[in-house]
């Protein structure tokens, strides 16, 4: 095969791989968006549709003494706490950016966010989602976040 044909073949393969990767990134982002849509609607059943049955939830924050700690949350407790938020309380987690990486059936999404309660800023941080492609459907298997009130610019 001459160099011109080899170059064209390489370009076509790179274009095909780039489009496939973009399509998967869009599907990962769609899963995360569906998670937050259900979260804001306090719809526990719709949240369950976006996650694995074995999801792990963790938060990094400060304890009463100001030390950074990792806290693991029970998923069912998380769902109950979301559903129990009074209708008079407006809350919104605003995703500011996405950085998605994929390798086969595994994806990572790093999302900067701001959290607002009754239209007032509460805190900011980063979510790190780990997802698994379960037969064509991306499911969140692990979610850890940071929370802080300073350095949110």
Coordinates of N, CA and C in Angstrom, one line a residue:
X1 N 0.9 -1.2 0.0 CA 0.0 0.0 0.0 C 0.9 1.2 0.0
X2 N 0.6 2.2 -0.9 CA 1.4 3.4 -0.9 C 1.1 4.3 0.2
X3 N 2.0 5.3 0.4 CA 1.8 6.2 1.6 C 0.5 7.0 1.5
X4 N 0.1 7.4 0.4 CA -1.2 8.2 0.3 C -2.4 7.4 0.8
X5 N -2.5 6.1 0.3 CA -3.6 5.3 0.7 C -3.5 5.0 2.2
X6 N -2.3 4.7 2.7 CA -2.0 4.5 4.1 C -2.5 5.7 5.0
X7 N -2.1 6.9 4.5 CA -2.5 8.1 5.2 C -4.0 8.3 5.3
X8 N -4.7 8.1 4.1 CA -6.1 8.2 4.1 C -6.8 7.2 5.0
X9 N -6.3 5.9 5.0 CA -6.8 4.9 5.9 C -6.7 5.3 7.3
X10 N -5.5 5.8 7.7 CA -5.3 6.3 9.1 C -6.2 7.4 9.5
X11 N -6.4 8.3 8.6 CA -7.4 9.4 8.8 C -8.8 8.9 9.0
X12 N -9.2 8.0 8.2 CA -10.6 7.5 8.3 C -10.8 6.7 9.6
X13 N -9.7 6.0 10.0 CA -9.8 5.2 11.3 C -9.9 6.2 12.5
X14 N -9.1 7.2 12.4 CA -9.0 8.2 13.5 C -10.4 9.0 13.6
X15 N -11.0 9.3 12.4 CA -12.2 10.0 12.4 C -13.3 9.1 13.0
X16 N -13.3 7.8 12.6 CA -14.3 6.8 13.2 C -14.1 6.7 14.7
X17 N -12.9 6.5 15.1 CA -12.7 6.3 16.6 C -13.1 7.6 17.3
X18 N -12.8 8.8 16.8 CA -13.2 10.0 17.4 C -14.7 10.2 17.5
X19 N -15.4 9.8 16.5 CA -16.9 9.9 16.5 C -17.5 8.9 17.5
X20 N -16.9 7.7 17.6 CA -17.4 6.7 18.5 C -17.2 7.2 20.0
X21 N -16.0 7.7 20.2 CA -15.7 8.2 21.5 C -16.6 9.4 21.9
X22 N -16.9 10.3 21.0 CA -17.8 11.4 21.2 C -19.2 10.9 21.5
X23 N -19.7 9.9 20.8 CA -21.0 9.3 21.0 C -21.1 8.7 22.5
X24 N -20.0 8.0 22.9 CA -20.0 7.4 24.2 C -20.0 8.5 25.3
X25 N -19.2 9.6 25.0 CA -19.1 10.7 26.0 C -20.5 11.4 26.1
X26 N -21.2 11.5 25.0 CA -22.6 12.1 25.1 C -23.5 11.2 25.9
X27 N -23.3 9.9 25.8 CA -24.2 8.9 26.6 C -23.9 9.0 28.0
X28 N -22.6 9.1 28.4 CA -22.2 9.3 29.8 C -22.8 10.6 30.4
X29 N -22.6 11.6 29.6 CA -23.1 12.9 30.1 C -24.7 12.9 30.2
X30 N -25.3 12.2 29.3 CA -26.8 12.0 29.4 C -27.2 11.3 30.7
X31 N -26.4 10.3 31.0 CA -26.7 9.5 32.3 C -26.6 10.5 33.5
X32 N -25.6 11.3 33.5 CA -25.4 12.2 34.6 C -26.4 13.3 34.7
X33 N -26.8 13.8 33.5 CA -27.9 14.8 33.4 C -29.2 14.2 33.9
X34 N -29.5 12.9 33.5 CA -30.7 12.2 34.0 C -30.7 12.0 35.5
X35 N -29.5 11.7 36.0 CA -29.4 11.6 37.5 C -29.8 12.9 38.2
X36 N -29.2 14.0 37.7 CA -29.5 15.3 38.3 C -31.0 15.8 38.1
X37 N -31.5 15.5 36.9 CA -32.9 15.8 36.7 C -33.8 15.1 37.7
X38 N -33.6 13.8 37.9 CA -34.3 13.1 38.9 C -34.1 13.6 40.3
X39 N -32.8 13.9 40.6 CA -32.4 14.5 41.9 C -33.3 15.7 42.2
X40 N -33.3 16.7 41.2 CA -34.0 17.9 41.4 C -35.5 17.7 41.5
X41 N -36.0 16.7 40.9 CA -37.4 16.4 40.9 C -37.8 15.5 42.1
X42 N -36.7 15.1 42.9 CA -36.9 14.2 44.1 C -37.6 12.9 43.7
X43 N -37.2 12.4 42.5 CA -37.8 11.2 42.0 C -36.8 10.0 42.2
X44 N -37.0 9.3 43.3 CA -36.1 8.2 43.7 C -36.0 7.1 42.7
X45 N -37.2 6.8 42.1 CA -37.2 5.7 41.0 C -36.4 6.1 39.8
X46 N -36.5 7.3 39.4 CA -35.7 7.8 38.2 C -34.2 7.8 38.6
X47 N -33.9 8.2 39.8 CA -32.5 8.2 40.2 C -32.0 6.7 40.1
X48 N -32.7 5.8 40.6 CA -32.3 4.4 40.6 C -32.1 3.9 39.1
X49 N -32.7 4.5 38.2 CA -32.5 4.1 36.8 C -31.2 4.4 36.2
X50 N -30.5 5.4 36.9 CA -29.2 5.9 36.4 C -28.0 5.2 37.1
X51 N -28.3 4.4 38.1 CA -27.2 3.9 38.9 C -27.2 2.4 39.0
X52 N -26.1 1.8 39.3 CA -25.9 0.4 39.6 C -26.6 0.0 40.9
X53 N -27.1 -1.2 41.0 CA -27.7 -1.6 42.3 C -26.6 -1.6 43.4
X54 N -25.3 -1.6 43.1 CA -24.3 -1.7 44.1 C -23.5 -0.3 44.2
X55 N -24.2 0.8 43.9 CA -23.5 2.1 43.9 C -22.9 2.4 45.2
X56 N -21.7 3.0 45.2 CA -21.0 3.5 46.4 C -21.1 5.0 46.3
X57 N -21.5 5.7 47.4 CA -21.5 7.1 47.6 C -20.6 7.6 48.7
X58 N -19.7 8.5 48.4 CA -18.8 9.1 49.4 C -18.7 10.6 49.2
X59 N -18.4 11.2 50.3 CA -18.2 12.7 50.3 C -16.9 13.0 51.1
X60 N -16.1 13.9 50.6 CA -14.9 14.4 51.3 C -15.3 15.8 51.8
X61 N -15.1 16.0 53.1 CA -15.4 17.3 53.7 C -14.7 17.4 55.0
X62 N -15.0 18.4 55.8 CA -14.4 18.6 57.1 C -15.3 18.1 58.2
X63 N -14.6 17.6 59.2 CA -15.3 17.2 60.4 C -15.4 18.3 61.4
X64 N -16.0 18.1 62.6 CA -16.2 19.2 63.6 C -14.8 19.9 64.0
X65 N -13.7 19.1 63.8 CA -12.4 19.7 64.2 C -11.7 20.3 63.0
X66 N -12.4 20.3 61.9 CA -11.8 21.0 60.7 C -10.8 20.1 59.9
X67 N -10.8 18.8 60.2 CA -9.9 17.8 59.5 C -10.7 17.3 58.3
X68 N -10.0 17.1 57.2 CA -10.6 16.5 56.0 C -10.8 15.0 56.2
X69 N -12.1 14.6 56.0 CA -12.5 13.2 56.2 C -13.3 12.7 55.0
X70 N -13.3 11.4 54.8 CA -14.2 10.7 53.8 C -15.3 10.1 54.6
X71 N -16.5 10.4 54.1 CA -17.7 9.8 54.7 C -18.4 9.0 53.6
X72 N -18.8 7.8 54.0 CA -19.5 6.9 53.1 C -21.0 6.9 53.4
X73 N -21.8 7.2 52.4 CA -23.3 7.3 52.6 C -24.0 6.0 52.1
X74 N -25.0 5.6 52.8 CA -25.9 4.5 52.3 C -26.8 5.0 51.2
X75 N -26.9 4.4 50.1 CA -27.6 4.9 49.0 C -29.1 5.0 49.3
X76 N -29.7 4.1 50.0 CA -31.1 4.1 50.4 C -31.3 5.3 51.3
X77 N -30.4 5.6 52.2 CA -30.5 6.7 53.1 C -30.5 8.0 52.3
X78 N -29.6 8.1 51.3 CA -29.5 9.2 50.4 C -30.8 9.5 49.7
X79 N -31.4 8.4 49.2 CA -32.7 8.6 48.5 C -33.8 9.1 49.4
X80 N -33.8 8.5 50.6 CA -34.8 9.0 51.5 C -34.6 10.4 51.9
X81 N -33.4 10.9 52.0 CA -33.1 12.3 52.4 C -33.5 13.2 51.3
X82 N -33.4 12.8 50.0 CA -33.7 13.6 48.9 C -35.3 13.7 48.8
X83 N -36.0 12.6 49.0 CA -37.4 12.6 48.9 C -38.0 13.4 50.1
X84 N -37.3 13.5 51.2 CA -37.9 14.1 52.4 C -37.7 15.7 52.4
X85 N -37.0 16.2 51.4 CA -36.8 17.6 51.3 C -38.2 18.3 51.1
X86 N -38.5 19.3 52.0 CA -39.9 19.9 51.8 C -40.1 20.6 50.5
X87 N -41.3 20.5 50.0 CA -41.6 21.2 48.7 C -41.3 22.7 48.8
X88 N -41.3 23.3 50.0 CA -41.0 24.7 50.1 C -39.5 25.0 49.9
X89 N -38.7 24.0 49.9 CA -37.2 24.2 49.7 C -36.8 23.9 48.3
X90 N -36.3 25.0 47.6 CA -35.8 24.8 46.3 C -34.3 24.6 46.3
X91 N -33.9 23.5 45.7 CA -32.4 23.2 45.6 C -32.0 22.9 44.2
X92 N -30.8 23.2 43.9 CA -30.3 23.0 42.6 C -28.8 22.8 42.6
X93 N -28.3 21.7 42.0 CA -26.9 21.5 41.8 C -26.6 21.8 40.4
X94 N -25.8 22.9 40.2 CA -25.5 23.4 38.9 C -24.2 22.8 38.4
X95 N -24.2 22.0 37.4 CA -22.9 21.5 36.9 C -22.3 22.6 36.0
X96 N -21.0 22.9 36.3 CA -20.4 24.0 35.7 C -19.5 23.5 34.5
X97 N -19.0 22.3 34.6 CA -18.2 21.7 33.5 C -18.1 20.2 33.6
X98 N -17.8 19.6 32.5 CA -17.6 18.1 32.4 C -16.2 17.8 31.8
X99 N -15.6 16.8 32.4 CA -14.4 16.3 31.8 C -14.6 14.7 31.9
X100 N -14.8 14.2 30.7 CA -15.2 12.7 30.6 C -14.1 12.0 29.9
X101 N -13.7 10.9 30.6 CA -12.7 9.9 30.0 C -13.3 8.6 29.9
X102 N -13.0 7.8 28.9 CA -13.6 6.5 28.7 C -12.5 5.5 28.2
X103 N -12.6 4.3 28.8 CA -11.8 3.2 28.3 C -12.6 2.0 28.3
X104 N -13.1 1.6 27.1 CA -13.9 0.4 27.0 C -15.3 0.6 27.8
X105 N -15.5 -0.2 28.7 CA -16.8 -0.2 29.5 C -16.7 0.6 30.7
X106 N -15.6 1.4 30.9 CA -15.4 2.2 32.1 C -15.3 3.7 31.7
X107 N -16.0 4.5 32.5 CA -15.9 6.0 32.2 C -15.7 6.7 33.6
X108 N -15.1 7.8 33.5 CA -14.9 8.7 34.6 C -15.4 10.1 34.1
X109 N -16.2 10.7 35.0 CA -16.7 12.1 34.7 C -16.4 13.0 35.9
X110 N -15.6 14.0 35.7 CA -15.2 15.0 36.7 C -16.1 16.2 36.4
X111 N -16.9 16.6 37.4 CA -17.8 17.7 37.1 C -17.7 18.7 38.3
X112 N -17.3 19.9 37.9 CA -17.3 21.0 38.9 C -18.8 21.5 39.1
X113 N -19.2 21.8 40.3 CA -20.5 22.2 40.5 C -20.7 23.3 41.6
X114 N -21.8 23.9 41.6 CA -22.3 24.9 42.6 C -23.6 24.4 43.1
X115 N -23.8 24.5 44.4 CA -25.1 24.0 45.0 C -25.8 25.2 45.6
X116 N -27.1 25.4 45.2 CA -27.9 26.5 45.6 C -29.1 26.0 46.4
X117 N -29.5 26.7 47.4 CA -30.7 26.4 48.2 C -31.5 27.7 48.3
X118 N -32.8 27.6 47.9 CA -33.7 28.8 47.9 C -33.0 30.0 47.2
X119 N -32.4 29.7 46.1 CA -31.7 30.8 45.3 C -30.5 31.4 46.0
X120 N -30.0 30.8 47.0 CA -28.8 31.3 47.7 C -27.7 30.3 47.6
X121 N -26.5 30.8 47.3 CA -25.3 29.9 47.2 C -25.1 29.1 48.5
X122 N -24.9 27.8 48.5 CA -24.6 27.0 49.6 C -23.2 26.6 49.7
X123 N -22.7 25.9 48.6 CA -21.4 25.4 48.5 C -21.0 25.0 47.1
X124 N -19.7 24.7 46.9 CA -19.3 24.2 45.6 C -18.4 23.0 45.8
X125 N -17.9 22.5 44.7 CA -17.0 21.4 44.8 C -16.9 20.7 43.5
X126 N -16.5 19.4 43.6 CA -16.3 18.6 42.4 C -17.0 17.2 42.6
X127 N -17.7 16.7 41.6 CA -18.2 15.3 41.7 C -17.2 14.5 40.8
X128 N -16.9 13.3 41.3 CA -16.2 12.3 40.4 C -17.1 11.1 40.3
X129 N -17.6 10.9 39.1 CA -18.5 9.8 38.8 C -17.6 8.7 38.1
X130 N -17.8 7.5 38.6 CA -17.3 6.3 37.8 C -18.5 5.6 37.3
X131 N -18.5 5.3 36.0 CA -19.6 4.6 35.3 C -19.2 3.3 34.6
X132 N -20.1 2.4 34.5 CA -19.9 1.2 33.8 C -20.9 1.0 32.7
X133 N -20.4 0.6 31.5 CA -21.4 0.4 30.4 C -21.9 -1.0 30.5
X134 N -23.1 -1.1 31.0 CA -23.8 -2.3 31.2 C -24.7 -2.7 30.0
X135 N -24.1 -3.4 29.1 CA -24.8 -3.8 27.9 C -25.4 -2.6 27.1
X136 N -24.6 -1.6 26.9 CA -25.1 -0.4 26.2 C -25.7 0.7 27.0
X137 N -25.8 0.5 28.3 CA -26.4 1.5 29.1 C -25.4 1.9 30.2
X138 N -25.0 3.2 30.2 CA -24.1 3.7 31.2 C -24.8 3.8 32.6
X139 N -24.2 3.2 33.6 CA -24.7 3.2 35.0 C -23.6 3.8 35.9
X140 N -24.1 4.6 36.8 CA -23.1 5.2 37.8 C -22.9 4.1 38.9
X141 N -21.6 3.8 39.1 CA -21.3 2.7 40.0 C -20.6 3.3 41.3
X142 N -20.1 4.5 41.1 CA -19.4 5.2 42.3 C -19.5 6.7 42.1
X143 N -19.8 7.4 43.2 CA -19.8 8.8 43.2 C -19.2 9.4 44.4
X144 N -18.2 10.2 44.3 CA -17.6 10.9 45.4 C -17.6 12.4 45.1
X145 N -17.8 13.2 46.1 CA -17.7 14.6 45.8 C -17.0 15.4 46.9
X146 N -16.6 16.6 46.6 CA -16.0 17.5 47.6 C -17.0 18.6 47.9
X147 N -16.9 19.2 49.0 CA -17.8 20.3 49.4 C -17.0 21.4 50.1
X148 N -17.2 22.6 49.7 CA -16.5 23.7 50.3 C -17.3 25.0 50.1
X149 N -17.0 26.0 50.9 CA -17.7 27.3 50.7 C -16.7 28.3 50.2
X150 N -15.4 28.1 50.3 CA -14.4 29.0 49.8 C -13.8 28.5 48.5
X151 N -13.2 29.4 47.7 CA -12.5 29.0 46.5 C -13.4 28.5 45.4
X152 N -14.6 29.1 45.3 CA -15.6 28.6 44.4 C -15.7 29.5 43.1
X153 N -14.7 30.3 42.9 CA -14.7 31.1 41.7 C -14.5 30.3 40.4

